[in-house]
Coordinates of C-alpha atoms in Angstrom, one line a residue:
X166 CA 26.5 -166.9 26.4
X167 CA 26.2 -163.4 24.6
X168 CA 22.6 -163.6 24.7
X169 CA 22.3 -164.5 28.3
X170 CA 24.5 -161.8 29.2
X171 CA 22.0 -158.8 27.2
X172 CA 19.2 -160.6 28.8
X173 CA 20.6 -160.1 32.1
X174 CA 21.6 -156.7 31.6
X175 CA 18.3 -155.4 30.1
X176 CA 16.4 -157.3 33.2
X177 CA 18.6 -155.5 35.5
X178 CA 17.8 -151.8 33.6
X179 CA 14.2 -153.1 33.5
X180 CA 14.2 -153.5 37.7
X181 CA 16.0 -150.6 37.8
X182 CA 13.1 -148.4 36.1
X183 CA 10.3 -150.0 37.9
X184 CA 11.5 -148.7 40.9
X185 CA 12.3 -145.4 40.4
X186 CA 9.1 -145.0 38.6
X187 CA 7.6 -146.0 42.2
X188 CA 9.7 -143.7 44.5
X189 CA 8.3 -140.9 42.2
X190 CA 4.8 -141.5 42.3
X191 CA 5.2 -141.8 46.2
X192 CA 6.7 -138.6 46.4
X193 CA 4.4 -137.0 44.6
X194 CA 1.4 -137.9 46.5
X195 CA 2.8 -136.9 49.8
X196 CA 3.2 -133.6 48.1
X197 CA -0.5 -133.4 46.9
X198 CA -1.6 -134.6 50.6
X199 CA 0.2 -131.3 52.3
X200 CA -2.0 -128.4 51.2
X201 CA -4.8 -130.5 51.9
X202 CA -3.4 -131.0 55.4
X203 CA -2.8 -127.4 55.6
X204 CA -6.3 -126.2 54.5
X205 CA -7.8 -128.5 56.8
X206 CA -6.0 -126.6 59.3
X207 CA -6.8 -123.0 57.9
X208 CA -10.6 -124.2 57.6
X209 CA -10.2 -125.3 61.5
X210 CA -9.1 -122.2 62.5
X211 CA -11.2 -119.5 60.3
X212 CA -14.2 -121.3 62.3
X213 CA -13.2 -120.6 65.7
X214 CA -12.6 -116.9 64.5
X215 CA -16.1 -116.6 63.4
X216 CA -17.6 -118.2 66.1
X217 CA -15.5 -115.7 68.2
X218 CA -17.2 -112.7 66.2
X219 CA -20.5 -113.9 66.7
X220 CA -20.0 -114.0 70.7
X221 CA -18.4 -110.8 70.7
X222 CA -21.4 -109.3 68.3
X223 CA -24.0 -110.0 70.5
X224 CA -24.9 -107.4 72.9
X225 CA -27.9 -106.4 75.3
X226 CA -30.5 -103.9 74.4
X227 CA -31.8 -102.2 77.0
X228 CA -35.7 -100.9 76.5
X229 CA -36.1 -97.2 76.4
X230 CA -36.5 -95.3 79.8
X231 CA -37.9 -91.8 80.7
X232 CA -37.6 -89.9 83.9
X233 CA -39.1 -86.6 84.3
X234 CA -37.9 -83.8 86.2
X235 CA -39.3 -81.0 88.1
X236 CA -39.6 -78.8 85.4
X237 CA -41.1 -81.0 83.1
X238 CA -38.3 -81.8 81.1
X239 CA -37.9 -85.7 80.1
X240 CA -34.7 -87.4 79.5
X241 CA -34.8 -90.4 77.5
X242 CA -32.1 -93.5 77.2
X243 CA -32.9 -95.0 73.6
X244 CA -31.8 -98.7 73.2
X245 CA -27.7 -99.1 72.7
X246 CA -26.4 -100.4 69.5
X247 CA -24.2 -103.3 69.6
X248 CA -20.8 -102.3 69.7
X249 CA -18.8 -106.0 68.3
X250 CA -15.6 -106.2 67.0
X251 CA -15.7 -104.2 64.0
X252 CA -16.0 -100.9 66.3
X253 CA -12.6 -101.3 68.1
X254 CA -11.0 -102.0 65.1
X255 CA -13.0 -98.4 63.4
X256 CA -11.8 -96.9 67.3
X257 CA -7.6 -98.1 67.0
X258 CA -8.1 -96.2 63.1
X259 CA -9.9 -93.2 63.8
X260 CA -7.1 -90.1 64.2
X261 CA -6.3 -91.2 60.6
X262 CA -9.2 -91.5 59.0
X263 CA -10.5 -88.4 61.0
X264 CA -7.8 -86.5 59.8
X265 CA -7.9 -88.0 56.2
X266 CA -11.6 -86.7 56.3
X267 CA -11.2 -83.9 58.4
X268 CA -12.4 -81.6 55.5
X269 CA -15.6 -83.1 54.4
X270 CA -16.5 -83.7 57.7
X271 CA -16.2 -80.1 59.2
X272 CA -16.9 -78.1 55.9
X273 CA -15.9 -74.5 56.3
X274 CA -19.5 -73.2 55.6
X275 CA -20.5 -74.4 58.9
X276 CA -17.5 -73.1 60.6
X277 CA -18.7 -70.2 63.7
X278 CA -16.0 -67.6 65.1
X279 CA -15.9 -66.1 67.8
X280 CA -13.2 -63.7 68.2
X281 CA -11.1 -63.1 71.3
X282 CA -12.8 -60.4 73.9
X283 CA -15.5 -60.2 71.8
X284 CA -19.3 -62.2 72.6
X285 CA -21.3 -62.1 69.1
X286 CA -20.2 -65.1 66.8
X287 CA -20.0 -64.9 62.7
X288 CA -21.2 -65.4 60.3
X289 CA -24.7 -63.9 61.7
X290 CA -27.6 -66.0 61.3
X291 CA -30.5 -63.8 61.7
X292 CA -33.6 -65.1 60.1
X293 CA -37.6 -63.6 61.0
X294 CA -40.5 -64.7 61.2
X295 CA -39.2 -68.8 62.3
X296 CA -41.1 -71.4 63.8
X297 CA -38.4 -73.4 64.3
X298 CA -34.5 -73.8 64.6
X299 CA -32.8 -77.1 63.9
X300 CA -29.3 -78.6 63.0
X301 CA -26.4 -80.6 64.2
X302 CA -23.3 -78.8 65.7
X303 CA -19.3 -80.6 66.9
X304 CA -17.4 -78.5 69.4
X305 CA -13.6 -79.1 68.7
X306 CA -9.8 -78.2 70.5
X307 CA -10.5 -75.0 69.2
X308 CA -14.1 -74.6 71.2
X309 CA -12.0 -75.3 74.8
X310 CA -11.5 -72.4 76.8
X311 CA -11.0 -71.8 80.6
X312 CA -12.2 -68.2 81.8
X313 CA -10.5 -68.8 85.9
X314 CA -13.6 -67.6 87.9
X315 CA -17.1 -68.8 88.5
X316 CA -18.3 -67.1 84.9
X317 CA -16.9 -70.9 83.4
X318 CA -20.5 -72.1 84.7
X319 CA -22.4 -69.4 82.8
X320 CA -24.4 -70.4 79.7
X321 CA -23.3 -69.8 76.4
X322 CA -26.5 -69.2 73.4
X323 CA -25.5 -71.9 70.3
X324 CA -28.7 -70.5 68.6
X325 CA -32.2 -70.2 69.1
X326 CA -35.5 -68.2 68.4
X327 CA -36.4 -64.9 70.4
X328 CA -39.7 -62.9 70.2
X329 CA -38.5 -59.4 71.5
X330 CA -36.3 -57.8 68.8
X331 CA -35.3 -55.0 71.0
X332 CA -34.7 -57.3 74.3
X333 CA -33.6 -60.7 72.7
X334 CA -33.1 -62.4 76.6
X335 CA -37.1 -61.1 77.5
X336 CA -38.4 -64.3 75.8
X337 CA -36.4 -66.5 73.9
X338 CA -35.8 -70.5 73.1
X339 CA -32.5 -71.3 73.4
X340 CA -29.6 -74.2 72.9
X341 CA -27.1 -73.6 75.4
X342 CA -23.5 -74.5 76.2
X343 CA -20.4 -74.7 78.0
X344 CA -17.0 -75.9 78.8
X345 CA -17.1 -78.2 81.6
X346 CA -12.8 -78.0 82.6
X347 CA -12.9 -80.4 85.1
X348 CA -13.9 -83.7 82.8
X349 CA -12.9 -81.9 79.7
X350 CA -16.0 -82.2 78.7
X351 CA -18.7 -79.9 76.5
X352 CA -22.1 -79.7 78.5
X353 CA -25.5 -79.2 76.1
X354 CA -28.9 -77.9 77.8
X355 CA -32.5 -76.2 77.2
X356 CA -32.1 -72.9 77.8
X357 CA -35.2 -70.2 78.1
X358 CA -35.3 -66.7 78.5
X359 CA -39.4 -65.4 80.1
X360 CA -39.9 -61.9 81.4
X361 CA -36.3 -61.1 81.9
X362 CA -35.9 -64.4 83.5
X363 CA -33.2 -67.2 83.0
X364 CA -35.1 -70.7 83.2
X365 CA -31.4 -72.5 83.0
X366 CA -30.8 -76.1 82.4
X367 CA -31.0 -78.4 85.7
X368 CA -28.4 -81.0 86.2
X369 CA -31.4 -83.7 84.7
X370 CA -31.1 -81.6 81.5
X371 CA -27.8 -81.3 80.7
X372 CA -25.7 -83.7 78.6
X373 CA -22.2 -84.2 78.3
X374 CA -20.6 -84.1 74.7
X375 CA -17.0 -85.1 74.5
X376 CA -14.8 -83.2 72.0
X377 CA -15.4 -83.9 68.4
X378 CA -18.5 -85.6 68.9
X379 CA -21.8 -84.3 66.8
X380 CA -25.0 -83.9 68.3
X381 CA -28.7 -82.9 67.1
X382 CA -30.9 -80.2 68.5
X383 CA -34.4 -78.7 67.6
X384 CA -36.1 -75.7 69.1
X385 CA -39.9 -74.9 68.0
X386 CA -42.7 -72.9 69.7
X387 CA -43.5 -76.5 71.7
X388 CA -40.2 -77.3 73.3
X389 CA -36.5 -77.9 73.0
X390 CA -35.0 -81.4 72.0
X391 CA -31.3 -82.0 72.7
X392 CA -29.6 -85.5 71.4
X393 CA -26.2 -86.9 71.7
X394 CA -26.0 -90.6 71.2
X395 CA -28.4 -92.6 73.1
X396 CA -29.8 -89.9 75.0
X397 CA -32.3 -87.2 74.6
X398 CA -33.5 -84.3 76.8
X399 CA -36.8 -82.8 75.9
X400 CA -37.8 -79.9 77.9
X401 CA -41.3 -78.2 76.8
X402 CA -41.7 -74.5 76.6
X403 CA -42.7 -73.2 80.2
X404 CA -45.7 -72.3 80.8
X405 CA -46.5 -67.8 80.7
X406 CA -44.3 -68.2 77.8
X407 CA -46.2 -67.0 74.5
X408 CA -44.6 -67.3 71.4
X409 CA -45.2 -64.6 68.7
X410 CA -44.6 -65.6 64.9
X411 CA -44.9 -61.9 63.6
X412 CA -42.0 -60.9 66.3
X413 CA -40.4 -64.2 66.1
X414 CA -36.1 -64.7 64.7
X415 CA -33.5 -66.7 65.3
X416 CA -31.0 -65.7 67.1
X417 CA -26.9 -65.0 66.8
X418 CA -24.8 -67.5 68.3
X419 CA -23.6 -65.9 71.3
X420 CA -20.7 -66.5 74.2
X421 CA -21.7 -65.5 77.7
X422 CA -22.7 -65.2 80.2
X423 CA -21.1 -62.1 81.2
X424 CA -17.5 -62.8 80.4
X425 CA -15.8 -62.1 77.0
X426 CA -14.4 -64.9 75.1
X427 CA -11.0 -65.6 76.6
X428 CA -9.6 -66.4 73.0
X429 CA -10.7 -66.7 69.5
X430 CA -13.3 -69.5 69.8
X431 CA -14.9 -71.6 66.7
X432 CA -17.5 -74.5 66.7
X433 CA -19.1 -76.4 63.8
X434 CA -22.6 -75.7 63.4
X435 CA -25.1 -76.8 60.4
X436 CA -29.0 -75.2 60.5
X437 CA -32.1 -76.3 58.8
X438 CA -32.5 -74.1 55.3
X439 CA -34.2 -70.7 56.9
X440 CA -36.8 -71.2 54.3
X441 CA -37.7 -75.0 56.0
X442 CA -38.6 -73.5 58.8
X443 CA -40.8 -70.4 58.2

């Protein structure tokens, strides 16, 4: 009767064993099957996302177009650049990065001033015998000003190259600018000076340039060539104009018009090495 009794007892710890042995291993597949779940899900989802950012990332190019104005000047729309997701996301960041790389992007060598009531900019840059003038330049906050008559619409000189040392406006290339204070907006044009005449930008040849924004220009004995973006003004030198290399410099930056700077005014300008473009 002892022996039947163990024998029971063991069979019943032996059961016993068997099925919580079971129970485990059931657990523990169920929990290896939920990540797998999971990244099924994640995969599932990552796909639509990309297929999203493909969509967005695909965008129209439009072939370039000229028109061509009375006075010869062309203005040209290059082909866009797709815009796609990762611009917005560069847009919603941009006052902190700007600001983060506000010095390396606007280095103080490039920095022009000039002072309130006053018309000639520093630091000069006065260079003879040129053939051509070249660069980038960003108008900032500090390049807004509002005069309160009808001298806001005159031209201001960003730089250029004259052939009359004595009379710098009797024949001269020039870049010009001004503050456009009804869309807050910077207006760029081809600018030339011929027998004590103004040959001023027409509303074909000028382009808007919102604040902060660079743009390109180049000025040689053939024409003027104005860039912001996607579109480019070229306006060739008018005709009775004669350029002179042995009389030829490149002129001052210069505000006016007639009017005086209304407050101290400073830009962002950066030339072509003088000795490039001898």
């Amino acid at each position: 009767m002892l022996g039947e009794h163990w024998v029971g007892w063991l069979g019943a710890v032996a059961v016993a064993c068997g099925i919580g042995f079971a129970a485990s291993v059931a657990s523990a597949q169920s929990a290896s099957a939920a990540p797998s779940g999971s990244s099924d899900a994640g995969s599932s989802h990552s796909g639509t996302a990309t297929s999203s950012r493909a969509a967005n990332g695909v965008v129209a190019r439009r072939a370039p177009t000229a028109r061509a104005t009375q006075s010869g000047a062309k203005r040209l729309e290059a082909p866009q650049r797709p815009a796609g997701v990762a611009r917005a996301a560069r847009l919603q960041v941009q006052p902190k990065a700007e600001a983060a790389a506000s010095p390396a992007r606007y280095p103080l060598r490039n920095l022009i001033v000039t002072f309130k009531n006053t018309q000639l900019a520093l630091p000069l840059q006065m260079v003879f015998f040129v053939k051509q003038v070249a660069g980038n330049a960003t108008f900032t906050q500090n390049s807004v000003y509002d005069l309160h008559n009808v001298d806001q619409y005159d031209w201001n000189k960003l730089t250029g190259i004259s052939f009359t040392f004595w009379h710098p406006d009797d024949n001269a290339i020039m870049i010009a600018w001004r503050y456009n204070v009804d869309n807050q907006m910077f207006e760029i044009g081809p600018y030339y000076n011929m027998d004590f005449a103004r040959i001023m930008p027409t509303d074909d040849e000028i382009i808007s340039v919102p604040v902060g924004e660079k743009f390109t220009f180049n000025a040689d004995y053939q024409g003027i060539t104005l860039q912001y973006g996607d579109t480019v003004v070229y306006k060739p030198i008018p005709e009775g104009l004669h350029p002179n290399h042995l009389s030829a410099f490149r002129i001052n930056s210069w505000f006016g018009g007639t009017s005086r700077a209304p407050r101290t005014i400073s830009y962002y300008m950066q030339l072509k090495p003088w000795w490039k473009t001898l």
